[in-house]
Short mmCIF file of C-alpha atoms in Angstrom, two decimals:
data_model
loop_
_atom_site.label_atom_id
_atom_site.label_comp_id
_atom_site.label_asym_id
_atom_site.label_seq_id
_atom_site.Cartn_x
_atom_site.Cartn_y
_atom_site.Cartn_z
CA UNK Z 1 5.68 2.33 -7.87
CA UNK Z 2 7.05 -0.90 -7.34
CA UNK Z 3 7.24 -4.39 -9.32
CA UNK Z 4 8.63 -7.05 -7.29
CA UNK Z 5 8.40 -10.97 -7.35
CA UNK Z 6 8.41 -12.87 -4.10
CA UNK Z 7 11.19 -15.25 -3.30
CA UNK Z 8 13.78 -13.77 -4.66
CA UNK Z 9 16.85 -12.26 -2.84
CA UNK Z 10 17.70 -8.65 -4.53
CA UNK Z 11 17.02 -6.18 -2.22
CA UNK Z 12 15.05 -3.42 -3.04
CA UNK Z 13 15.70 0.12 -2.76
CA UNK Z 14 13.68 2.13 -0.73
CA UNK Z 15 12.21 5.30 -2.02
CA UNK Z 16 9.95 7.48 -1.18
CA UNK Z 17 7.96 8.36 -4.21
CA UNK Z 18 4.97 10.84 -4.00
CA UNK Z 19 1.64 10.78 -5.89
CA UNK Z 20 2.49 13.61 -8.31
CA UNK Z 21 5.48 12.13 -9.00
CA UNK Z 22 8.18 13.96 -6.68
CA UNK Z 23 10.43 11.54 -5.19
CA UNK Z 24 12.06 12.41 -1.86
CA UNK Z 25 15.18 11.18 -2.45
CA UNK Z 26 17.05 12.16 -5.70
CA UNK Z 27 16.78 9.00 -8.14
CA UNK Z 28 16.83 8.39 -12.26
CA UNK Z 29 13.86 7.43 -13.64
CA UNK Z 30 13.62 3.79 -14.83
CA UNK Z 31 11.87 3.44 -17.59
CA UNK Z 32 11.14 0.30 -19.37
CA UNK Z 33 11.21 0.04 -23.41
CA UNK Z 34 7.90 0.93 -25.02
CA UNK Z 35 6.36 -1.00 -27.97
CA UNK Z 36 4.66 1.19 -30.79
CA UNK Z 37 1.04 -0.01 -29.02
CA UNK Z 38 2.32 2.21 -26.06
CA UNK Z 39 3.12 -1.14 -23.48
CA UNK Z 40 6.26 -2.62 -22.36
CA UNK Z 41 7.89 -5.10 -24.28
CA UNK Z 42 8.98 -7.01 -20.58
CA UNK Z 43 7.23 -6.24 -17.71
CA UNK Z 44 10.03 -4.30 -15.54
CA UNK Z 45 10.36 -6.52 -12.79
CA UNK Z 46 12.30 -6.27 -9.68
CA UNK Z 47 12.33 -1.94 -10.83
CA UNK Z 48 10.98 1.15 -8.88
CA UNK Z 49 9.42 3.03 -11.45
CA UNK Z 50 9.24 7.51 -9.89
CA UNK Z 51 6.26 9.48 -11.74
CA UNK Z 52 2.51 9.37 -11.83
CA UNK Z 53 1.02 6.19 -10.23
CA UNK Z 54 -1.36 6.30 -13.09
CA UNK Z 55 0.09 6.90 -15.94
CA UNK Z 56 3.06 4.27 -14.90
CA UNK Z 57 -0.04 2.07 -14.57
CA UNK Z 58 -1.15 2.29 -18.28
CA UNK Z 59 2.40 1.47 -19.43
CA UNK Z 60 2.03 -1.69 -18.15
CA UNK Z 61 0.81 -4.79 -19.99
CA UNK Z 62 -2.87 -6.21 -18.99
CA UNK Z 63 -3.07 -9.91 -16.87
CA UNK Z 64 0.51 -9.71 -16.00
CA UNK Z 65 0.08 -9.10 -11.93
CA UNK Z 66 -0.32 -11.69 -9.36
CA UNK Z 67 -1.37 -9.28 -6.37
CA UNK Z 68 -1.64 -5.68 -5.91
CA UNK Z 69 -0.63 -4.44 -1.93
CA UNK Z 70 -2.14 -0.62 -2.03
CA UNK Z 71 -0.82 1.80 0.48
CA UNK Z 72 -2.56 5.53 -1.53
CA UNK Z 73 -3.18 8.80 0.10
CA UNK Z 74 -5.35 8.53 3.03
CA UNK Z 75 -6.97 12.24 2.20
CA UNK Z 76 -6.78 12.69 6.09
CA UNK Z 77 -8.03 16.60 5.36
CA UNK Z 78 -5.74 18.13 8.26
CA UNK Z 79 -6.57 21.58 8.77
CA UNK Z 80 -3.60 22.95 10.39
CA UNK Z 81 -0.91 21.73 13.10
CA UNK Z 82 -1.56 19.18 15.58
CA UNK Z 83 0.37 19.22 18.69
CA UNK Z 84 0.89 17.55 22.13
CA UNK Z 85 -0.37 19.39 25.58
CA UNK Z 86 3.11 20.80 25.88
CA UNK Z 87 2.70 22.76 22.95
CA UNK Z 88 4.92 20.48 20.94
CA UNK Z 89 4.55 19.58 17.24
CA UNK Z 90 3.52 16.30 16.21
CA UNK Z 91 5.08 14.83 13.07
CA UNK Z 92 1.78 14.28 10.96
CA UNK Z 93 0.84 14.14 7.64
CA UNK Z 94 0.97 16.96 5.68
CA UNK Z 95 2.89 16.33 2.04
CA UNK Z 96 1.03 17.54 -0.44
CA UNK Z 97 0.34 14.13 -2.16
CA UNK Z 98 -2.16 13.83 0.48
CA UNK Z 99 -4.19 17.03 -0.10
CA UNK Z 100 -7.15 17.28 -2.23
CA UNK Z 101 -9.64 19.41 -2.98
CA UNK Z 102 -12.89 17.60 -2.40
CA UNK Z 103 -13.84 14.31 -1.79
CA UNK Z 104 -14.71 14.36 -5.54
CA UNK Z 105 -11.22 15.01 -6.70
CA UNK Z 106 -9.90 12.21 -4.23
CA UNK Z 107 -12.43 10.20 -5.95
CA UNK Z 108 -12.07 10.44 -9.25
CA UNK Z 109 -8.21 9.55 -8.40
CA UNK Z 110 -9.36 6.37 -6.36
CA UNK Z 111 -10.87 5.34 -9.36
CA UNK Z 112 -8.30 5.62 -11.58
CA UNK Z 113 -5.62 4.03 -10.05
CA UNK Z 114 -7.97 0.95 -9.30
CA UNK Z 115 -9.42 0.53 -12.43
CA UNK Z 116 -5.41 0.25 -13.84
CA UNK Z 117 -4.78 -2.17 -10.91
CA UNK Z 118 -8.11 -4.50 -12.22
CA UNK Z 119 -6.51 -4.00 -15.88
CA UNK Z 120 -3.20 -5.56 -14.99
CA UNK Z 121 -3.91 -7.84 -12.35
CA UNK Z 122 -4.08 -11.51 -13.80
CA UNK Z 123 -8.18 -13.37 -13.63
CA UNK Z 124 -7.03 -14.69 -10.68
CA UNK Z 125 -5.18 -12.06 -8.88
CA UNK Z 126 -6.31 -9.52 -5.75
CA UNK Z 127 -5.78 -6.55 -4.26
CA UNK Z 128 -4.81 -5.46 -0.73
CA UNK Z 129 -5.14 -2.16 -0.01
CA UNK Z 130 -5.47 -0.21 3.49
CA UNK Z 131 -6.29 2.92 4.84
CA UNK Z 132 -7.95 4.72 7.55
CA UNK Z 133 -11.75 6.15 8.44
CA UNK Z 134 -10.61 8.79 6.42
CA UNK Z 135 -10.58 7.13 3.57
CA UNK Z 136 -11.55 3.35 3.63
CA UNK Z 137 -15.13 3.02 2.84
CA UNK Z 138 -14.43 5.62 -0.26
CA UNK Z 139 -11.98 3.31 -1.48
CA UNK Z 140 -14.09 -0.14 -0.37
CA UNK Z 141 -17.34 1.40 -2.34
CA UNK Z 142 -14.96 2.05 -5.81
CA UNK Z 143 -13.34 -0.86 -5.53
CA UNK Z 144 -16.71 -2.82 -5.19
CA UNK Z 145 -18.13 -0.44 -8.01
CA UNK Z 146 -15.19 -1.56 -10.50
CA UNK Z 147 -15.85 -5.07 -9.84
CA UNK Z 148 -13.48 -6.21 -7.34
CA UNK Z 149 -15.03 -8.88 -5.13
CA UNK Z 150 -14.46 -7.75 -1.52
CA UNK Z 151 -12.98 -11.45 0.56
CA UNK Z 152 -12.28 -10.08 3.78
CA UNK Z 153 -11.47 -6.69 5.68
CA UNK Z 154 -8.36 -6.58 8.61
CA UNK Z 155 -8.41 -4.76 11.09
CA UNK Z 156 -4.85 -3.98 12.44
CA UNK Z 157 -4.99 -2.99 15.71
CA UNK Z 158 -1.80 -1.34 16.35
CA UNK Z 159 -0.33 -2.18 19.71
CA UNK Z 160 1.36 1.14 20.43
CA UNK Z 161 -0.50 3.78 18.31
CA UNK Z 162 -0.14 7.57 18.74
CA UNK Z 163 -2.75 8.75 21.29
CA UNK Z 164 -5.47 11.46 20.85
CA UNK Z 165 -3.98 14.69 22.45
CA UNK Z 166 -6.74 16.68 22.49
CA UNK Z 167 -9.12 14.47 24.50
CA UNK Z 168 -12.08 14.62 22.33
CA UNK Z 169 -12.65 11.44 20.19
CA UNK Z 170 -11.14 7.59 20.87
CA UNK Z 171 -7.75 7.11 19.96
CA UNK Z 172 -7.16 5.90 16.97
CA UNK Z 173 -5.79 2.36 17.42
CA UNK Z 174 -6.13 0.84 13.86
CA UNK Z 175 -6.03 0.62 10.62
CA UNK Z 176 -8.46 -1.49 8.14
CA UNK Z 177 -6.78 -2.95 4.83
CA UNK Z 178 -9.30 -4.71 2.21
CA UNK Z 179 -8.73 -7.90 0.26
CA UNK Z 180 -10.43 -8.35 -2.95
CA UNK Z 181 -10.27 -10.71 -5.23
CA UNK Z 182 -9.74 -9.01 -9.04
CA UNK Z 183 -13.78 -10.69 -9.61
CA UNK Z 184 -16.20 -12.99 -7.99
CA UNK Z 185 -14.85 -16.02 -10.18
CA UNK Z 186 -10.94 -15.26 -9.30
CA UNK Z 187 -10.05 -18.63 -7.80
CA UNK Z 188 -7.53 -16.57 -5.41
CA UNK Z 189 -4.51 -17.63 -3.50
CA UNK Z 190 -5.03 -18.28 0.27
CA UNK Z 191 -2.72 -20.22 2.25
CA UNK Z 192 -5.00 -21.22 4.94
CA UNK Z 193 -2.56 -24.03 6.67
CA UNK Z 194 0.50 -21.75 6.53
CA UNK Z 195 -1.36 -19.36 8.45
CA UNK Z 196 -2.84 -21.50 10.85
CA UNK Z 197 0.59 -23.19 11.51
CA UNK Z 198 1.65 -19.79 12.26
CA UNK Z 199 -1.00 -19.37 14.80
CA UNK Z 200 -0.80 -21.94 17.24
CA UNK Z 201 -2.96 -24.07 15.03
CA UNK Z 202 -5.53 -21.89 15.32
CA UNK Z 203 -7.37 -20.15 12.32
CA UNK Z 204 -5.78 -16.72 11.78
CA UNK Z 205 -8.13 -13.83 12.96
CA UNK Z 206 -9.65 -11.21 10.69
CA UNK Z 207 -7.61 -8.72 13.44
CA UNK Z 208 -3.98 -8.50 13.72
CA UNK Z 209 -2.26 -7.03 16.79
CA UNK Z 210 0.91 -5.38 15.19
CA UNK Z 211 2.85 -2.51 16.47
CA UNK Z 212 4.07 0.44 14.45
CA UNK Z 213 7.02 0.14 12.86
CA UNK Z 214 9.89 2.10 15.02
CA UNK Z 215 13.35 1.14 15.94
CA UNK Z 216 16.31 0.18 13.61
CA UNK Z 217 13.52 -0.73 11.17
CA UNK Z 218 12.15 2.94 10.91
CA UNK Z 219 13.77 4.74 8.45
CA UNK Z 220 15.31 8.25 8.95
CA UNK Z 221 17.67 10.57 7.63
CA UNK Z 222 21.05 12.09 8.49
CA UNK Z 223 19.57 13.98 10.99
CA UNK Z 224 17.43 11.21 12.55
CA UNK Z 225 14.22 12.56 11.00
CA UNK Z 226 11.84 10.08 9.54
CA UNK Z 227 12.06 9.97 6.02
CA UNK Z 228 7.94 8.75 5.50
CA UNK Z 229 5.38 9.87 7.81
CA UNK Z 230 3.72 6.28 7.71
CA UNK Z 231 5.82 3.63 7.04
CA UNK Z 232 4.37 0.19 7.43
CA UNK Z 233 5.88 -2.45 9.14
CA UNK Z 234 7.05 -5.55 8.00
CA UNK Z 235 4.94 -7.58 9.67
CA UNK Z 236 2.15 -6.43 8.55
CA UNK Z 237 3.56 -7.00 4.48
CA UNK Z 238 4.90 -10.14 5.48
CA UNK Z 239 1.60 -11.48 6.70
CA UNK Z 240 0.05 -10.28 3.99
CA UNK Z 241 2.20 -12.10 1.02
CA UNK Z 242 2.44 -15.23 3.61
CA UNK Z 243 -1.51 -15.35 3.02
CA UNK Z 244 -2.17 -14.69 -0.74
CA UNK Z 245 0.88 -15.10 -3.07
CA UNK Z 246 3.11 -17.98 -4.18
CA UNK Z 247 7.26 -18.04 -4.82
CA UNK Z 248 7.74 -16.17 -7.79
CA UNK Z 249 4.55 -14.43 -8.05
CA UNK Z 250 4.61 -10.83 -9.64
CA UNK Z 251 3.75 -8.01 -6.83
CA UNK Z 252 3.14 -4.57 -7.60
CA UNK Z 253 3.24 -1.63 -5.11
CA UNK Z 254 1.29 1.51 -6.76
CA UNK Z 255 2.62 3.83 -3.57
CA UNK Z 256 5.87 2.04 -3.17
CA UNK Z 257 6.95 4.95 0.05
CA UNK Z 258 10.27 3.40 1.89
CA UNK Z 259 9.79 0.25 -0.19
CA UNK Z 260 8.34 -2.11 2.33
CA UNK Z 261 7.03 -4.16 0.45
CA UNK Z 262 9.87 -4.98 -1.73
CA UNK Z 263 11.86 -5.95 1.73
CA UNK Z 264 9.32 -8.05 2.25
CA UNK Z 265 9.24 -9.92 -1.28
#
């Protein structure tokens, strides 16, 4: 997890941290000081915080977040290898943080991890998060459920996505993130003229034609392997904090992965 604020210039370090807790890259824990009430005596900003996305959640103090951006485990329910025609093997998704059970178990954590995000966000704060069929109307019904008040969805239509190999549904070209305001009352950010100055002077679209993030900006290891299966690119996080945060404001990354969206801050 992730606690940036926008605007300034430390870079962060990218890490890829899982949802139980098991960081891919070998890291000490940062932990910051507990009061006797069980919360932080200063919100650790501008800190990657490894363990439980929850439980680092309910350290945290409540009304002290300006805007979530939410990147969880799609659930994507894989049930074995996927490969190409030639027989090759595709790099997909199979970690472990993204297996569940049931759709109940993937639930019940859905819920949890929002419900902390609602707690700490300030009464005029929101939430991004995005995900996939897989998972996205789960995630849009909680979210609704737990009183988030839904502002728009985006569609990012990816302009080089990974093709369907097997010939037997569309190709999967996008990606839908929500944006929800922490409650109907939240008098949000939205910087409506910055975007449309952006745009040709035309109102920005509620679908963004981004490509995948490859390149010098992927990340791999020493032996050129990817070091996250779905890293996002920075484009799509810079958009996002363009449209609905100030200089200065407090972001906080539950699924912080290669740290995107502290680059981006």
């Amino acid at each position: 997890m992730g606690i940036l604020r926008t605007g300034t210039t430390s870079a962060a370090v990218r890490i890829q941290v899982s949802r139980t807790g098991r960081p891919a890259l070998q890291s000490p824990i940062k932990a910051p000081r507990i009061k006797p009430a069980g919360l932080p005596i200063e919100l650790p900003l501008d800190q990657i915080l490894l363990g439980d996305c929850v439980a680092a959640l309910e350290a945290l103090p409540p009304a002290s977040i300006d805007l979530v951006f939410a990147d969880p485990p799609y659930n994507l329910q894989l049930g074995g290898d996927l490969r190409r025609p030639d027989d090759s093997l595709v790099d997909a998704v199979d970690d472990d943080w993204d297996k569940f059970s049931s759709f109940a178990e993937y639930d019940a954590f859905t819920r949890a991890w929002l419900a902390e995000c609602r707690r700490v966000l300030k009464p005029d704060g929101a939430l991004w998060v995005i995900g996939s069929y897989h998972n996205i109307f789960r995630v849009g019904s909680i979210l609704q459920d737990l009183g988030f008040w839904v502002l728009n969805d985006i569609v990012w239509r990816k302009a080089n996505p990974m093709p369907n190999f097997r010939g037997r549904r569309f190709t999967n070209a996008h990606e839908t993130l929500i944006w929800a305001a922490r409650g109907e009352a939240s008098k949000y950010t939205f910087h409506y003229e910055a975007l449309k100055g952006g745009n040709d002077d035309l109102q920005m679209r509620s679908d963004w034609y981004l490509p995948l993030c490859t390149g010098e900006e992927r990340l791999k290891d020493g032996a050129g392997a990817k070091i996250h299966p779905t890293q996002k690119p920075e484009a799509l996080l810079a958009r996002v904090m363009l449209s609905a945060s100030n200089p200065g404001d407090v972001i906080l990354d539950p699924f912080f992965g290669t740290g995107t969206t502290g680059a981006v801050a």
